[in-house]
Short mmCIF file of C-alpha atoms and ligand atoms in Angstrom, two decimals:
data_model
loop_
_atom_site.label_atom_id
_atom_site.label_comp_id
_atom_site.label_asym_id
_atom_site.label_seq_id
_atom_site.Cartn_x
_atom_site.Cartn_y
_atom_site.Cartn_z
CA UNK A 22 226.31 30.79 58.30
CA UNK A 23 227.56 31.43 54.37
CA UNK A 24 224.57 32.79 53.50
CA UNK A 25 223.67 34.74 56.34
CA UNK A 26 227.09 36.25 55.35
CA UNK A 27 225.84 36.86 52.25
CA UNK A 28 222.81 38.26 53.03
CA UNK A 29 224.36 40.49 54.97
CA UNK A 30 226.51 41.51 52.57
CA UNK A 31 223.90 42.64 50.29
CA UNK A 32 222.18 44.11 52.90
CA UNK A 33 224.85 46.24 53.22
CA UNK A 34 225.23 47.25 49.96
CA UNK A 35 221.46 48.17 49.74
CA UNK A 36 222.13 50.66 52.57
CA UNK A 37 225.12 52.17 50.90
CA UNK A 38 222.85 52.27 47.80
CA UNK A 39 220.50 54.60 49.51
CA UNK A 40 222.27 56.90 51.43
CA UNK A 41 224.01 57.62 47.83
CA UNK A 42 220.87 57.91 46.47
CA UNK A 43 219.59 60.59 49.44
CA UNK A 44 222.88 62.14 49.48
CA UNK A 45 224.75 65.05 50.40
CA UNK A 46 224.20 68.36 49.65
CA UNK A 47 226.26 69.75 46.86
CA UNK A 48 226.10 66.90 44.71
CA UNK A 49 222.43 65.63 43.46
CA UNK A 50 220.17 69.16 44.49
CA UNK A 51 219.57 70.82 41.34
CA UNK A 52 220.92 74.36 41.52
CA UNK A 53 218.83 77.54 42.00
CA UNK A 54 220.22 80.64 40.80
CA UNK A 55 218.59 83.66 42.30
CA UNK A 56 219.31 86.83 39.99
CA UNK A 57 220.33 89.86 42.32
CA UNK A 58 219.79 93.71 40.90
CA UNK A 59 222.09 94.52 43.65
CA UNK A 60 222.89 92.51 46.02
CA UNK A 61 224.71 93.80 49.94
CA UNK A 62 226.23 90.94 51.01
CA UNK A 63 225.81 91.84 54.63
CA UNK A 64 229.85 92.44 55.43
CA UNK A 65 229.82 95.73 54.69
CA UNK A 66 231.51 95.72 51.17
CA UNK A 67 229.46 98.14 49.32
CA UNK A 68 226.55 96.61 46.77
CA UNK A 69 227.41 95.03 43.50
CA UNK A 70 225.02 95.20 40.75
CA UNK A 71 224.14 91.95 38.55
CA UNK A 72 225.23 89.49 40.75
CA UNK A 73 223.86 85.78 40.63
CA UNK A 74 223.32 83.68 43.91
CA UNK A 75 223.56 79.66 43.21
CA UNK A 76 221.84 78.17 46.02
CA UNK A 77 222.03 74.25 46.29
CA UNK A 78 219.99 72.61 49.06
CA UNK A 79 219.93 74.94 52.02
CA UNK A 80 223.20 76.33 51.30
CA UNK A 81 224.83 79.13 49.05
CA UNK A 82 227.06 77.64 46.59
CA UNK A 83 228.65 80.46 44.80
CA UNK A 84 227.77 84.29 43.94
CA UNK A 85 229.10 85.46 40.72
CA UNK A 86 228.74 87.74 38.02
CA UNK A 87 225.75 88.11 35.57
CA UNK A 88 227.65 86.55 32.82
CA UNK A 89 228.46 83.61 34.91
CA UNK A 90 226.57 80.39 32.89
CA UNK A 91 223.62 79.03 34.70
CA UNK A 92 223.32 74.78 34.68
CA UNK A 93 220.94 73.57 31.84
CA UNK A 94 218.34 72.55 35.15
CA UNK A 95 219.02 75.06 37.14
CA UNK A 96 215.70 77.02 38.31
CA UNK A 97 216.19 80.60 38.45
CA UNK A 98 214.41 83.62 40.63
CA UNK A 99 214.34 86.64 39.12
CA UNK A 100 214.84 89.33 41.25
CA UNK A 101 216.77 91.78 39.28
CA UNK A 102 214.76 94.77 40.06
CA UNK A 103 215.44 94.19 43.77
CA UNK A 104 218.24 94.96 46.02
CA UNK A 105 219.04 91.49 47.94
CA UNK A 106 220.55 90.99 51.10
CA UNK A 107 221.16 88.31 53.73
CA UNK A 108 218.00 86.96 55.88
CA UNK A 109 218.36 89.45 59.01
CA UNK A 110 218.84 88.85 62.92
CA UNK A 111 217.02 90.48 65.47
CA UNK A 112 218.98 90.02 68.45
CA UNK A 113 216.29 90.68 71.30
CA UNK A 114 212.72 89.43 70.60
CA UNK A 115 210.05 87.89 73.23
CA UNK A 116 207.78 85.48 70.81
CA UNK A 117 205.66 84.20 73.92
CA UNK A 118 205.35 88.03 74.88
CA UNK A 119 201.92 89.98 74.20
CA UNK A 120 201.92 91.27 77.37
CA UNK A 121 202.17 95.01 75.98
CA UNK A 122 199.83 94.59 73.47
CA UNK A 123 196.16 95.71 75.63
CA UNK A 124 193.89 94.06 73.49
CA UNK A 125 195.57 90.71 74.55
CA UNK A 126 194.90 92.08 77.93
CA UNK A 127 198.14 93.29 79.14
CA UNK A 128 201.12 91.54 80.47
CA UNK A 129 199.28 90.04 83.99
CA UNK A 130 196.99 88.69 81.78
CA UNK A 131 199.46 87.07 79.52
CA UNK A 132 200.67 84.75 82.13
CA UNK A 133 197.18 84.57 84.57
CA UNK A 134 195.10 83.44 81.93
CA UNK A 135 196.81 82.57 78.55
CA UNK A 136 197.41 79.08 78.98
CA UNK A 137 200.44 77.51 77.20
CA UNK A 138 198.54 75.99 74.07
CA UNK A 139 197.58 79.44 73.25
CA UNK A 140 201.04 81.17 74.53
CA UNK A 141 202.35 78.58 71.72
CA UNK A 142 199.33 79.69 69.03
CA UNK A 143 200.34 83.34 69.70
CA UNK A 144 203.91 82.47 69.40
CA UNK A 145 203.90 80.43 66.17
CA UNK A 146 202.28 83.64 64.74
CA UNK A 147 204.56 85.93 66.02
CA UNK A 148 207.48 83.52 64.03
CA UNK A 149 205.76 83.69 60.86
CA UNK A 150 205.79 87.43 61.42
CA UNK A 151 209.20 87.48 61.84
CA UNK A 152 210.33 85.38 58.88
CA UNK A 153 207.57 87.14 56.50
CA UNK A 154 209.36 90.34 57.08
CA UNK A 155 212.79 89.10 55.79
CA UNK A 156 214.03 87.85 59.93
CA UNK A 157 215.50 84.51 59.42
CA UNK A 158 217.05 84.30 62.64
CA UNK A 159 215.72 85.57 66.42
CA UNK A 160 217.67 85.44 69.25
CA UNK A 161 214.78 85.50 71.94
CA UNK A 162 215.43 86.35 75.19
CA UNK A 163 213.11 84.72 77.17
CA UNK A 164 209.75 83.16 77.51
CA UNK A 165 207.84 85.46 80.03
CA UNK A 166 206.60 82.52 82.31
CA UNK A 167 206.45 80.18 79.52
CA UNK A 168 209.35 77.85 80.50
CA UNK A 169 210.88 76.57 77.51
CA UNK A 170 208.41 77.40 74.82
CA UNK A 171 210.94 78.69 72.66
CA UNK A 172 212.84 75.37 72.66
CA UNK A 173 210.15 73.80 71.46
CA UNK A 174 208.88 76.03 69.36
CA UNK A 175 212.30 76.20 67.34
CA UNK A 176 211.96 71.93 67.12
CA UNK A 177 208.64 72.40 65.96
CA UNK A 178 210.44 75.41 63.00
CA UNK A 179 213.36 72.82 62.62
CA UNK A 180 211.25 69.68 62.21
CA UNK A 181 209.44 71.78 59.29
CA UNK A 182 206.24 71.76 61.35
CA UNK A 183 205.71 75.48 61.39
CA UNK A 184 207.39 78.06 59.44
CA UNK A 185 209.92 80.41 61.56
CA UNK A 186 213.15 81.89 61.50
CA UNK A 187 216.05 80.05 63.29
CA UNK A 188 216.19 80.73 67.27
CA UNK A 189 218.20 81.19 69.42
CA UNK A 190 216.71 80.58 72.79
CA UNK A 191 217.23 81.96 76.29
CA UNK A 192 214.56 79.60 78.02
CA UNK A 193 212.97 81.23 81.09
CA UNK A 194 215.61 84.29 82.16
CA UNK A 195 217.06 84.69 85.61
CA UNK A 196 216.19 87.72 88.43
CA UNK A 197 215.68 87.82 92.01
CA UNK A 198 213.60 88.02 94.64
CA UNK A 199 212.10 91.49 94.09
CA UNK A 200 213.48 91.46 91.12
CA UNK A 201 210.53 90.39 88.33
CA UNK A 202 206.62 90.06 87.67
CA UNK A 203 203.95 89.28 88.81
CA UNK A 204 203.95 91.74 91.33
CA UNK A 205 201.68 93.80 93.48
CA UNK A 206 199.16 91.56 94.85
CA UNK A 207 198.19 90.64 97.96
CA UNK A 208 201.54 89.18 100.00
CA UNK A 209 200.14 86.08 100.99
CA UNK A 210 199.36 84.84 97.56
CA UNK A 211 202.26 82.93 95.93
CA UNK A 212 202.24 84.41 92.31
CA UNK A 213 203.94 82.79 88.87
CA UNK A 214 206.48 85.14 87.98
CA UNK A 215 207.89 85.76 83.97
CA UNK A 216 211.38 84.59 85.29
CA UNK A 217 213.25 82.32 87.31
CA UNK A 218 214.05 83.89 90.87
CA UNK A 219 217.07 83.11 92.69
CA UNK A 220 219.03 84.40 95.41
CA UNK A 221 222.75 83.75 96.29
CA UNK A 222 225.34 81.74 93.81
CA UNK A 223 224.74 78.93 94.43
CA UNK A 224 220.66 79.23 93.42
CA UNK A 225 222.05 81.16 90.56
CA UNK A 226 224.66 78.42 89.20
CA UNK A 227 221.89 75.81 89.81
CA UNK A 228 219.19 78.20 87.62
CA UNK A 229 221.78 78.20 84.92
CA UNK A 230 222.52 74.95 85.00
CA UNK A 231 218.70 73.78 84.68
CA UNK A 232 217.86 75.95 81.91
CA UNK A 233 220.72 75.13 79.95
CA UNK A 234 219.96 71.63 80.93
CA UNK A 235 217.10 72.27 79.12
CA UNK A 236 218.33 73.61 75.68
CA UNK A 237 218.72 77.20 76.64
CA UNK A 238 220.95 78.65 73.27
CA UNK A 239 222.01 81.71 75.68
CA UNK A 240 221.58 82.61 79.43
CA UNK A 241 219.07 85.84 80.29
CA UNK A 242 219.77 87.72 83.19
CA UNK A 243 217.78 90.79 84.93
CA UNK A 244 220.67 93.16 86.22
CA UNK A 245 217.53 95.87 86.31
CA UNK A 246 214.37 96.17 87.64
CA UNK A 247 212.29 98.81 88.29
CA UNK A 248 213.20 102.10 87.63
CA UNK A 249 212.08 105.89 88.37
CA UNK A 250 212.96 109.42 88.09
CA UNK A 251 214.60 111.11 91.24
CA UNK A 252 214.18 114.38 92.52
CA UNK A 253 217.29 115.56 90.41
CA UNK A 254 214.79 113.99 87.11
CA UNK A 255 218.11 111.29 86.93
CA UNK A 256 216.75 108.14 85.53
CA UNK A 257 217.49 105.47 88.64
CA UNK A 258 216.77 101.42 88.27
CA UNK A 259 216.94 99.11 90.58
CA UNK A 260 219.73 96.52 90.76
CA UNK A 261 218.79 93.01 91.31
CA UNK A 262 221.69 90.16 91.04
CA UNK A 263 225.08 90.49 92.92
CA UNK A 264 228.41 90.38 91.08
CA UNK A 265 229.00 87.25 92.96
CA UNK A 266 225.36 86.23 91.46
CA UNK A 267 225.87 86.88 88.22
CA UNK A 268 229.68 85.71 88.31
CA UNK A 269 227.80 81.84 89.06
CA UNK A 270 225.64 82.14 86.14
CA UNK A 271 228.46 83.35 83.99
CA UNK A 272 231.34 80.90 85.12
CA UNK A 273 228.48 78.27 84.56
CA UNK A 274 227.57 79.47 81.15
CA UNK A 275 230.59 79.79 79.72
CA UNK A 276 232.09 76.38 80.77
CA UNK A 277 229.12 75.29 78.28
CA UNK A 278 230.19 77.47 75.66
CA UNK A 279 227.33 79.21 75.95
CA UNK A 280 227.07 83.08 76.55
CA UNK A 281 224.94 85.63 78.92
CA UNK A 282 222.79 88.19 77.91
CA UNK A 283 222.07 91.00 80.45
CA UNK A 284 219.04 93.30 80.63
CA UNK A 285 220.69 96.28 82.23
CA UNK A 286 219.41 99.96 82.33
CA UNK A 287 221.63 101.59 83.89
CA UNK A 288 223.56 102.56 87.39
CA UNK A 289 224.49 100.04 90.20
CA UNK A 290 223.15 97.21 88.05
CA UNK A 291 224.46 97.61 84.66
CA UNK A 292 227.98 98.27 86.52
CA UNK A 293 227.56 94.84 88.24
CA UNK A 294 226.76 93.48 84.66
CA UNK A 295 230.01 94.38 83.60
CA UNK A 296 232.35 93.52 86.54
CA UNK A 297 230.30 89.85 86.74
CA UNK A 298 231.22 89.41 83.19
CA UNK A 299 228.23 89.50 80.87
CA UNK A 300 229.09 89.12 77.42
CA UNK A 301 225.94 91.60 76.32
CA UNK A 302 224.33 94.34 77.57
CA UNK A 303 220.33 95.02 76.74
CA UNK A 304 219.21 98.14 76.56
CA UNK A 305 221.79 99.68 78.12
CA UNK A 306 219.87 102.66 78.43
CA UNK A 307 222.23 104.68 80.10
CA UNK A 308 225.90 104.24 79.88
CA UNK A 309 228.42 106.21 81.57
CA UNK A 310 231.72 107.42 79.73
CA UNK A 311 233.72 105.01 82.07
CA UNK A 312 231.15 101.79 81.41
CA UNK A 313 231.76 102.65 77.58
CA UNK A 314 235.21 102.22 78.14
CA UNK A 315 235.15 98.92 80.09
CA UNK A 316 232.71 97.60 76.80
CA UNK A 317 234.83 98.74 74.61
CA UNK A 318 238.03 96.97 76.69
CA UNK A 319 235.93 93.71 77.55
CA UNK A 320 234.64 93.18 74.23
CA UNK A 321 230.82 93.59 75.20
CA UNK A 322 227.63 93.52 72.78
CA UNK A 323 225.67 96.41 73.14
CA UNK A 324 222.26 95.46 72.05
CA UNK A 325 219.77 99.13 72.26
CA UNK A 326 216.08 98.70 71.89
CA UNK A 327 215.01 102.23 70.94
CA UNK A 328 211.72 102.38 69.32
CA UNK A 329 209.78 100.16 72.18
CA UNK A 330 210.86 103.50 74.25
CA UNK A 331 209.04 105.74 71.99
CA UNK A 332 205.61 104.75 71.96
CA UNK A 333 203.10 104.43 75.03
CA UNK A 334 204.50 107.47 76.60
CA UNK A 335 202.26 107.99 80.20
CA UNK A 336 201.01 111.82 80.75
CA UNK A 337 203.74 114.00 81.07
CA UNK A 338 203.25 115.01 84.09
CA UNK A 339 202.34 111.64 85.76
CA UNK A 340 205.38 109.69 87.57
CA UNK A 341 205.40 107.13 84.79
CA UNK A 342 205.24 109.21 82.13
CA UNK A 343 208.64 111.43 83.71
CA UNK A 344 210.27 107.79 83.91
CA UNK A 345 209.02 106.84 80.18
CA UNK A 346 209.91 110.33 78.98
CA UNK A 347 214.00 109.93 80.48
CA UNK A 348 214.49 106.46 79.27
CA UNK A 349 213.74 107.56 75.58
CA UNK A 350 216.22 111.02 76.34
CA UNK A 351 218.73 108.68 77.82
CA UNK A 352 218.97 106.05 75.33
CA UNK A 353 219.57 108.32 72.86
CA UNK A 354 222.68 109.88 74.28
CA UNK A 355 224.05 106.69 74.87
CA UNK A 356 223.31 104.70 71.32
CA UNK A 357 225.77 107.80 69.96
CA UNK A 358 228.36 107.24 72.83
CA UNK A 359 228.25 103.80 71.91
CA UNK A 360 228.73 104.53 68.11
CA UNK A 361 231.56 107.34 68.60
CA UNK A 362 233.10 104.52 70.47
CA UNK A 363 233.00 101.88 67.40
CA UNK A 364 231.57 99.25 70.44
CA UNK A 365 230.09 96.05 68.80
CA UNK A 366 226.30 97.33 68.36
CA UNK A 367 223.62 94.65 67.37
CA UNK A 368 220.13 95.33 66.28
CA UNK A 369 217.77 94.24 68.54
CA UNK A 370 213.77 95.54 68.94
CA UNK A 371 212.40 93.93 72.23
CA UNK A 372 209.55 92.57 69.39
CA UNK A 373 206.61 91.14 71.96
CA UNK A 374 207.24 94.37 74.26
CA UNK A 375 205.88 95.99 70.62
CA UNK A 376 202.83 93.55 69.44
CA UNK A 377 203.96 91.26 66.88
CA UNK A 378 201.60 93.21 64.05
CA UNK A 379 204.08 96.38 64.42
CA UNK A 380 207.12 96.28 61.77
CA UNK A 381 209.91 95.17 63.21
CA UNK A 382 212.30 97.31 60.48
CA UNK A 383 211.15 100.09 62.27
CA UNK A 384 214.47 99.70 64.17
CA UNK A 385 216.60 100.58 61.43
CA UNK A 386 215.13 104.49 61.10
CA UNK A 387 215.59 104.92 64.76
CA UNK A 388 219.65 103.58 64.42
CA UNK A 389 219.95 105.46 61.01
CA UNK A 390 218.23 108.70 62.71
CA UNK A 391 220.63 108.85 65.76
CA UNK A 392 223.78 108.90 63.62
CA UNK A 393 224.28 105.34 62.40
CA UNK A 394 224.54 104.38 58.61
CA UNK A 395 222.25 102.37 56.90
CA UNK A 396 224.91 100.26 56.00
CA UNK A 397 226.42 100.04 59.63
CA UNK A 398 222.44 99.45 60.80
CA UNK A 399 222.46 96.18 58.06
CA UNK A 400 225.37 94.47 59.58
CA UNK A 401 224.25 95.22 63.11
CA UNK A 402 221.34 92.85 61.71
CA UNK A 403 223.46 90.24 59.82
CA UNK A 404 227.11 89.56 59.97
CA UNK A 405 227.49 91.42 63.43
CA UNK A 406 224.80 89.77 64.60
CA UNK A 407 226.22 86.39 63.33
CA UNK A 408 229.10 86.75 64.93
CA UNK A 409 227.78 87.37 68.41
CA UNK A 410 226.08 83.97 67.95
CA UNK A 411 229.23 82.69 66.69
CA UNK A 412 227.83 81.83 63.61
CA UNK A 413 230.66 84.20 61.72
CA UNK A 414 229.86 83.03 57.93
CA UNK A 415 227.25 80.66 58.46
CA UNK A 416 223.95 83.17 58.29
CA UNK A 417 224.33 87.17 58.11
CA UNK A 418 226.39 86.85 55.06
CA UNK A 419 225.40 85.98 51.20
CA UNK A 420 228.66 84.34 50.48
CA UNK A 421 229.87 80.31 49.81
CA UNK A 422 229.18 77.98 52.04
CA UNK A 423 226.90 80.49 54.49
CA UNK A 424 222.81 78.89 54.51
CA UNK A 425 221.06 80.23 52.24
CA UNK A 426 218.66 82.84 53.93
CA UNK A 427 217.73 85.39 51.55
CA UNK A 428 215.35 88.72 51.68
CA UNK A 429 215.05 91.08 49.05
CA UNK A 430 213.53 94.94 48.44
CA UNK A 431 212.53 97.25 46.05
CA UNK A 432 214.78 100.36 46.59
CA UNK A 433 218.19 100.86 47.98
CA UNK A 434 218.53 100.48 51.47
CA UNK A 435 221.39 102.70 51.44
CA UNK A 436 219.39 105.72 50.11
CA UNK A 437 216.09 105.09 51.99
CA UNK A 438 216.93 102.59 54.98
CA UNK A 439 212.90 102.33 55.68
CA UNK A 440 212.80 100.18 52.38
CA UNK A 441 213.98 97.61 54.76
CA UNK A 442 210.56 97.68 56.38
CA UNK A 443 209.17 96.02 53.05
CA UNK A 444 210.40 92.83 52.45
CA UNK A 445 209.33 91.23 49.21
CA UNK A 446 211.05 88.28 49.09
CA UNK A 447 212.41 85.42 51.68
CA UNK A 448 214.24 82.62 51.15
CA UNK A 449 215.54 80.54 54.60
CA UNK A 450 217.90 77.50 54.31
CA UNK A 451 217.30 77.04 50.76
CA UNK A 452 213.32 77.26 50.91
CA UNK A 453 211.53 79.93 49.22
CA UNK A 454 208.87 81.60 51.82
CA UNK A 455 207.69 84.44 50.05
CA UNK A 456 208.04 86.37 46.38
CA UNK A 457 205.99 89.12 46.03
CA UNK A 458 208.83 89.62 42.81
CA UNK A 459 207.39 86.92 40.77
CA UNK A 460 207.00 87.80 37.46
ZN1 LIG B 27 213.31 92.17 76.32
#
């Protein structure tokens, strides 16, 4: 009994031994010191020149001044001839979507006859995309008929099995009957469909409850289907969920803590977005003075998507190419509502609707061209963005205790906002992806 005592004793010693000996951030890591030219720390104080970063394990440590003494060990990145900046957020991305891209063979095709090993290949590459362009995190909104991909796809980025940016995942989305793809084939075939269809609250609570079930980081609704251009040339969509609907999903959602994003064009159903409660609105390609106000009132994210609705126009004078023609017109209008209004604007891209080759930066020009600074367009795609995923100092900053996710250009941002198109360096919780700065 005595020495079984004992041994145990000593056993537990030995354990104490080595989680010392593995320990904690913030006391064995060695520091690295990342030298910033200028650095925009992504709250929207203006840029400070000389600045250095201390990064230890995945976290940020300090940022101080160039004269600031660096540790004896301390490894340092040089990237004084760079502007640095925190790793950004794309708040509406599709990394199991191709389905816009024709030489994957359109969207149809993406779901008839992709199947899910290479929905994950594609998807996996569309990650690395992401993070070699400076996008540490994604919120993706939904998996296109790829269940809940993105779940595992972000264990498989956490785990350290593929690189990626961090994800925040909306699983499989939620429309209704009517209301999504697949569609227009013959009746009596039973198609897949890109989301999951319910109809009436209690389908709708159950839908949220499974996917959440199921690791879902944020709900996805469809408040908007289809839409046309009337004989007036008004831009009309049509609605899909109920208030009552999407009231379900969003009681549901929230009692997990958890928030809803809704897809929501415009008219009946981005109206029914607001009064059900969603806590964003996609797209929102056409907002009405009064729907601005109940944002602004509610607290709403307004996440646009403008440049998907500037390339692939239809003919002009073909019914799809009036309908592509007003959503572009539309949008526009109401991204500078929105910004007269000071509402919470994120920067989102609807990356997968684009092919994953395009530059996702892209966005910032189309922000920055409609009225928006370049500095109000960087923390739309950092802190803004961080705090909408109530991660408020913990990424979208480069400040103390925030991970360290780190992307860096030639150029000032502020001058030239398309410099942001050219990332040349990445860092993402303390790991160094890519220098192209190396001297
Ligand atoms: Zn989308």
């Amino acid at each position: 009994m005595k020495t079984k005592m004992v041994m145990a004793i000593a056993l537990l010693a030995l354990v104490a031994a080595t989680i010392r000996a593995q320990a904690p951030a913030g006391t064995t890591e060695h520091v690295t010191v990342i030298r910033a030219g200028a650095l925009i720390d992504g709250t929207g104080a203006g840029p400070r020149k000389n600045q250095l970063i201390f990064v230890r394990g995945n976290r940020i440590e300090k940022v101080a001044d160039a004269s600031a003494p660096i540790p004896p060990d301390g490894a340092v990145i040089d990237l004084s001839s760079a502007t640095v900046l925190p790793g950004l957020i794309d708040s509406h991305t599709h990394i199991f979507l191709w389905g816009e891209d024709p030489a994957k063979g359109g969207y149809d095709e993406n779901i008839l006859k992709a199947g899910i090993a290479l929905r994950a290949a594609r998807a996996t590459f569309a990650c690395r995309r992401a993070l070699e362009q400076g996008f540490t995190t994604l919120r993706d909104l939904e998996t296109e008929g790829a269940g809940y991909g993105d779940i595992e796809i972000k264990q498989a980025i956490e785990e350290g099995t593929i690189p990626g940016p961090r994800i925040f995942g909306a699983t499989r989305a939620i429309s209704t009957t009517g209301g999504y793809n697949l569609e227009g084939y013959a009746p009596e075939l039973e198609m897949p469909k890109g989301a999951q269809l319910v109809d009436g609250p209690v389908e709708a609570r159950k839908a949220a409850r499974q996917q959440l079930e199921h690791g879902a980081d944020w709900i996805k609704v469809y408040m908007t289907h289809r839409s046309w251009v009337d004989k007036e040339g008004k831009l009309v969509s049509q609605p899909t969920l109920t208030v009552e609907e999407l009231k379900a999903v969003v009681d549901e959602t929230h009692g997990w803590g958890k928030k809803v994003a809704c897809h929501a064009y415009n008219g009946i159903g981005l109206q029914r977005a607001l009064d059900g409660g969603c806590d964003s609105i996609e797209h929102g390609l056409e907002i009405t003075d009064a729907q601005i106000a109940q944002m602004a009132r509610q607290g709403t994210w307004y996440c646009p998507t403008i440049s998907p609705y500037y390339g692939d126009w239809a003919p002009a004078d073909t019914p799809g190419g009036k309908r592509d023609r007003a959503r572009a017109a539309v949008h526009e209008v109401s991204f500078k509502k929105a910004l007269n209004a000071h509402l919470k604007i994120v920067f989102g891209t609807d990356m997968g609707g684009m092919p994953w080759t395009e530059s996702i930066a892209q966005e910032f020009k189309r922000m920055v061209g409609l009225g928006m600074t370049p500095m109000d367009a960087i923390e739309s795609a950092t802190s803004r963005a961080a705090d909408m995923l109530d991660m408020r100092g913990e990424i979208g900053v480069v400040a103390p205790g925030a991970f360290a996710d780190i992307a860096a250009v030639t150029g000032d941002p502020l001058k030239d906002v398309s410099v942001l198109e050219h990332v040349r360096f990445v860092m993402k919780d303390g790991a160094v992806f890519k220098n192209e700065l190396a001297k």
